[in-house]
Amino acid sequence: MSGFLKERWRAIGLLWAVWFYFLIYAQFGLLHLMEASLDGPQLKWVLGSMALSGVAGALFAAYAFREAWGNRMIFVSFLVAGLTAILATVCQTMPAFTLVAALTGLSLGVLTVAVVGYLPWACPFSHIGLTAGLATGLAYWFCNLPPVFDASPRVHCWMAGLAGILALGFLPGIRGTGTWGSWQAIQSRVRGWGSLLPWTVLAFLVLIWSDSAAFADIQQTSGLKSASWGGSAQLLGFGVIHCLAAMAAGEWMDRYAPRLLYLGSFACLFLGYLLIGRHGLGVIGGALYVAGVSAYSTALVSFAALERDPLRIARGTGWVFAIAGWLGSAMGIGMVDDLGRVPILFWLLAFAALGLAIFVPLARKGVKQS
């Protein structure tokens, strides 16, 4: 394990910082600050600006990413993200929050793509899934520590800002050494995305839409929240489950095709959401739910790295994060805001869409699951 960490600690640190920033700031700190200062229509407008900026940032990074620029893209994006989170603590008006939200979406959009695209030079290719799982699990675990989880929105913003700035310390030792060999050798063994990418986007769209909707409903409904995230013991337990599930998912990604992991993650999200609302089963439901979240979050980071070509990694990650990540999240939250719940019909349709995304490519001759 010491050798594993010695070769990968910078990559783990970068991925951890991205996840922590997103979780504690974009999903909690900034959102709660805006909810306290803006009315409903204003909040939707500002969140929409963040989503559109996130889409733009992800697609920009997908097509602008190059080995020589990767380090600089990450440096600038982390710096902007960190300073933006700190700036959010003094915002009070809609124009100020709109600016902060747009900068947040843009910097996060670039970061998510650039960091994953830069993994080939940040660490050895072997065990890339476990590397992503460890970073993802640690980020979720840290966010579930009671002093962190229960801190005020402004403290969350400061935490995210400091994490974004401190993450710059992981970059100096990464200089694009080309740990996968020569470019010609990479090109000779790469498996092209072909027609698989749209189905991968659809699979993650289903997962992220479902998760965002379920999480929004849980956080907005006091009964559901108290039944699952109701105390320090539950937070600590869920943090451990997050970490173990993420590492198990990473190990799965290193060994097997991800389609069963997608199905398992969706099943955990669905069953967890249903059980959280059942009397006496909230903790079990919460445990299943967080396991599903960590599992698909790990796949979200590591699926593209299995492509083994840095440019293809960036391209695939960009489209998945742009459509599934940003738009899926916005649509899930918006659905709960409009309906006040996550209907059973939605879960059935989501399951059907996920089935199409997984099994249609398998039915096509010569198409392999990445």
Short mmCIF file of N, CA and C in Angstrom, two decimals, residues 32 45 50 52 59 120 125 138 159 172 184 188 193-194 197-198 218 258 291 305 309 324 346 360:
data_model
loop_
_atom_site.label_atom_id
_atom_site.label_comp_id
_atom_site.label_asym_id
_atom_site.label_seq_id
_atom_site.Cartn_x
_atom_site.Cartn_y
_atom_site.Cartn_z
N HIS A 32 -26.78 26.98 0.02
CA HIS A 32 -27.49 27.46 1.21
C HIS A 32 -27.36 28.98 1.37
N TRP A 45 -32.69 31.15 -11.57
CA TRP A 45 -31.89 31.86 -12.57
C TRP A 45 -30.40 31.70 -12.29
N MET A 50 -25.10 28.79 -13.35
CA MET A 50 -24.01 27.90 -12.95
C MET A 50 -23.99 26.64 -13.81
N LEU A 52 -25.18 26.24 -16.94
CA LEU A 52 -24.75 26.56 -18.31
C LEU A 52 -23.25 26.83 -18.35
N LEU A 59 -17.10 21.38 -21.88
CA LEU A 59 -16.88 21.20 -23.32
C LEU A 59 -15.63 21.93 -23.80
N PRO A 120 -3.18 10.26 -16.78
CA PRO A 120 -2.11 9.45 -17.35
C PRO A 120 -0.72 9.92 -16.96
N PHE A 125 -1.02 3.84 -14.85
CA PHE A 125 -2.35 3.47 -15.31
C PHE A 125 -2.95 2.33 -14.49
N LEU A 138 -12.62 9.21 0.20
CA LEU A 138 -12.08 10.10 1.22
C LEU A 138 -12.78 11.45 1.22
N MET A 159 -13.88 26.51 3.60
CA MET A 159 -13.23 25.19 3.48
C MET A 159 -12.95 24.87 2.01
N PRO A 172 3.11 20.58 -8.74
CA PRO A 172 4.50 20.76 -9.19
C PRO A 172 5.22 19.49 -9.62
N GLN A 184 2.67 7.07 -30.23
CA GLN A 184 2.37 6.06 -31.25
C GLN A 184 1.93 4.75 -30.60
N SER A 188 -1.83 2.87 -30.98
CA SER A 188 -1.95 1.53 -31.55
C SER A 188 -2.84 0.62 -30.71
N TRP A 193 -14.05 5.50 -28.90
CA TRP A 193 -15.37 5.61 -28.30
C TRP A 193 -16.44 5.10 -29.26
N GLY A 194 -16.27 5.45 -30.55
CA GLY A 194 -17.25 5.01 -31.52
C GLY A 194 -18.66 5.42 -31.12
N LEU A 197 -20.07 6.23 -26.72
CA LEU A 197 -20.12 7.41 -25.87
C LEU A 197 -21.54 7.90 -25.60
N PRO A 198 -22.43 8.00 -26.61
CA PRO A 198 -23.79 8.46 -26.29
C PRO A 198 -24.49 7.59 -25.27
N ILE A 218 -34.64 14.51 -0.12
CA ILE A 218 -34.22 14.15 1.24
C ILE A 218 -33.84 15.39 2.04
N PRO A 258 -18.08 -1.99 -16.53
CA PRO A 258 -18.83 -1.22 -15.53
C PRO A 258 -20.34 -1.38 -15.58
N ALA A 291 -24.07 4.23 -0.52
CA ALA A 291 -23.24 3.25 -1.24
C ALA A 291 -23.42 3.41 -2.74
N ALA A 305 -10.87 6.92 -18.12
CA ALA A 305 -9.45 6.59 -18.06
C ALA A 305 -9.17 5.20 -18.63
N ASP A 309 -6.23 6.81 -23.79
CA ASP A 309 -5.73 7.86 -24.67
C ASP A 309 -6.13 9.19 -24.04
N ALA A 324 -24.56 14.80 -18.68
CA ALA A 324 -25.05 14.02 -17.54
C ALA A 324 -24.82 14.75 -16.22
N PHE A 346 -41.07 7.96 -12.48
CA PHE A 346 -39.74 8.40 -12.90
C PHE A 346 -38.73 7.28 -12.73
N VAL A 360 -28.11 -2.10 -25.15
CA VAL A 360 -28.11 -1.87 -26.59
C VAL A 360 -26.70 -1.97 -27.17
#
